PDB file of C-alpha atoms in Angstrom:
ATOM      1  CA  UNK O  25      -5.290   5.101   1.315  1.00  0.00           C
ATOM      2  CA  UNK O  26      -8.053   4.569   3.359  1.00  0.00           C
ATOM      3  CA  UNK O  27      -8.781   2.004   6.608  1.00  0.00           C
ATOM      4  CA  UNK O  28     -10.544  -0.684   4.845  1.00  0.00           C
ATOM      5  CA  UNK O  29      -7.318  -0.372   1.766  1.00  0.00           C
ATOM      6  CA  UNK O  30      -5.088  -0.647   4.726  1.00  0.00           C
ATOM      7  CA  UNK O  31      -6.204  -4.247   6.670  1.00  0.00           C
ATOM      8  CA  UNK O  32      -6.365  -5.573   3.066  1.00  0.00           C
ATOM      9  CA  UNK O  33      -3.127  -5.198   2.591  1.00  0.00           C
ATOM     10  CA  UNK O  34      -1.806  -6.108   5.451  1.00  0.00           C
ATOM     11  CA  UNK O  35      -3.604  -9.346   5.517  1.00  0.00           C
ATOM     12  CA  UNK O  36      -1.639  -9.585   1.772  1.00  0.00           C
ATOM     13  CA  UNK O  37       1.777  -8.873   3.175  1.00  0.00           C
ATOM     14  CA  UNK O  38       0.863 -11.354   6.407  1.00  0.00           C
ATOM     15  CA  UNK O  39       0.754 -14.026   3.883  1.00  0.00           C
ATOM     16  CA  UNK O  40      -2.822 -14.864   4.613  1.00  0.00           C
ATOM     17  CA  UNK O  41      -4.612 -16.105   1.444  1.00  0.00           C
ATOM     18  CA  UNK O  42      -4.229 -19.010  -0.184  1.00  0.00           C
ATOM     19  CA  UNK O  43      -5.687 -20.166  -3.405  1.00  0.00           C
ATOM     20  CA  UNK O  44      -7.416 -22.827  -3.397  1.00  0.00           C
ATOM     21  CA  UNK O  45      -8.861 -23.430  -6.633  1.00  0.00           C
ATOM     22  CA  UNK O  46      -9.988 -20.890  -9.211  1.00  0.00           C
ATOM     23  CA  UNK O  47     -12.362 -19.233  -7.984  1.00  0.00           C
ATOM     24  CA  UNK O  48     -12.076 -19.968  -4.006  1.00  0.00           C
ATOM     25  CA  UNK O  49      -9.512 -18.499  -1.305  1.00  0.00           C
ATOM     26  CA  UNK O  50      -9.039 -19.037   2.458  1.00  0.00           C
ATOM     27  CA  UNK O  51      -8.018 -16.205   4.170  1.00  0.00           C
ATOM     28  CA  UNK O  52      -7.009 -16.386   7.718  1.00  0.00           C
ATOM     29  CA  UNK O  53      -8.559 -14.116  10.280  1.00  0.00           C
ATOM     30  CA  UNK O  54      -5.943 -11.494  12.354  1.00  0.00           C
ATOM     31  CA  UNK O  55      -5.653 -13.301  15.221  1.00  0.00           C
ATOM     32  CA  UNK O  56      -5.072 -16.746  13.201  1.00  0.00           C
ATOM     33  CA  UNK O  57      -7.274 -19.214  14.943  1.00  0.00           C
ATOM     34  CA  UNK O  58      -9.944 -19.025  12.210  1.00  0.00           C
ATOM     35  CA  UNK O  59      -9.819 -19.360   8.340  1.00  0.00           C
ATOM     36  CA  UNK O  60     -12.818 -17.552   6.125  1.00  0.00           C
ATOM     37  CA  UNK O  61     -13.733 -19.061   2.949  1.00  0.00           C
ATOM     38  CA  UNK O  62     -13.714 -16.206  -0.153  1.00  0.00           C
ATOM     39  CA  UNK O  63     -15.421 -17.709  -3.573  1.00  0.00           C
ATOM     40  CA  UNK O  64     -16.050 -15.600  -6.282  1.00  0.00           C
ATOM     41  CA  UNK O  65     -19.677 -15.437  -7.300  1.00  0.00           C
ATOM     42  CA  UNK O  66     -20.215 -14.266 -11.258  1.00  0.00           C
ATOM     43  CA  UNK O  67     -18.118 -11.310 -10.871  1.00  0.00           C
ATOM     44  CA  UNK O  68     -18.336 -10.987  -7.612  1.00  0.00           C
ATOM     45  CA  UNK O  69     -16.490 -11.326  -4.029  1.00  0.00           C
ATOM     46  CA  UNK O  70     -18.419 -13.754  -1.392  1.00  0.00           C
ATOM     47  CA  UNK O  71     -16.960 -13.939   2.225  1.00  0.00           C
ATOM     48  CA  UNK O  72     -18.395 -16.536   5.294  1.00  0.00           C
ATOM     49  CA  UNK O  73     -17.520 -14.370   7.965  1.00  0.00           C
ATOM     50  CA  UNK O  74     -20.492 -12.585  10.069  1.00  0.00           C
ATOM     51  CA  UNK O  75     -18.572  -8.984   8.073  1.00  0.00           C
ATOM     52  CA  UNK O  76     -19.261  -9.816   5.093  1.00  0.00           C
ATOM     53  CA  UNK O  77     -22.509 -10.737   5.898  1.00  0.00           C
ATOM     54  CA  UNK O  78     -23.608  -7.794   7.288  1.00  0.00           C
ATOM     55  CA  UNK O  79     -21.566  -5.512   4.905  1.00  0.00           C
ATOM     56  CA  UNK O  80     -21.621  -7.117   2.188  1.00  0.00           C
ATOM     57  CA  UNK O  81     -17.618  -6.464   1.826  1.00  0.00           C
ATOM     58  CA  UNK O  82     -15.034  -6.971   4.563  1.00  0.00           C
ATOM     59  CA  UNK O  83     -10.828  -7.279   4.102  1.00  0.00           C
ATOM     60  CA  UNK O  84     -11.072 -10.822   3.271  1.00  0.00           C
ATOM     61  CA  UNK O  85     -12.929 -10.034   0.338  1.00  0.00           C
ATOM     62  CA  UNK O  86     -10.737  -7.153  -0.258  1.00  0.00           C
ATOM     63  CA  UNK O  87      -7.673  -8.867   0.292  1.00  0.00           C
ATOM     64  CA  UNK O  88      -8.705 -11.320  -2.984  1.00  0.00           C
ATOM     65  CA  UNK O  89      -9.818  -8.661  -4.796  1.00  0.00           C
ATOM     66  CA  UNK O  90      -5.903  -6.905  -4.768  1.00  0.00           C
ATOM     67  CA  UNK O  91      -4.861  -9.891  -5.738  1.00  0.00           C
ATOM     68  CA  UNK O  92      -6.679 -10.154  -8.352  1.00  0.00           C
ATOM     69  CA  UNK O  93      -6.163  -6.763  -9.833  1.00  0.00           C
ATOM     70  CA  UNK O  94      -2.301  -7.546  -9.202  1.00  0.00           C
ATOM     71  CA  UNK O  95      -2.297 -10.651 -11.247  1.00  0.00           C
ATOM     72  CA  UNK O  96      -3.886  -9.350 -14.011  1.00  0.00           C
ATOM     73  CA  UNK O  97      -1.684  -6.604 -14.364  1.00  0.00           C
ATOM     74  CA  UNK O  98       1.195  -8.883 -14.466  1.00  0.00           C
ATOM     75  CA  UNK O  99      -0.150 -11.706 -16.275  1.00  0.00           C
TER      76      UNK O  99
END
């Protein structure tokens, strides 16, 4: 498991992800002081955090993607 995957699992295990609608989730920051919004746009996930703006990938989108994969496999 690489570092990005480990961070995504940490976000999930801390119950930091909350679904707000069909294609919208909120994800708490690591220190709990901020909240980021992840949206599903077509087949892509996008986040409003600085990491996503810079790298087009972040632990918030990775956590939501993992949760969607788990739901898909258990659904």
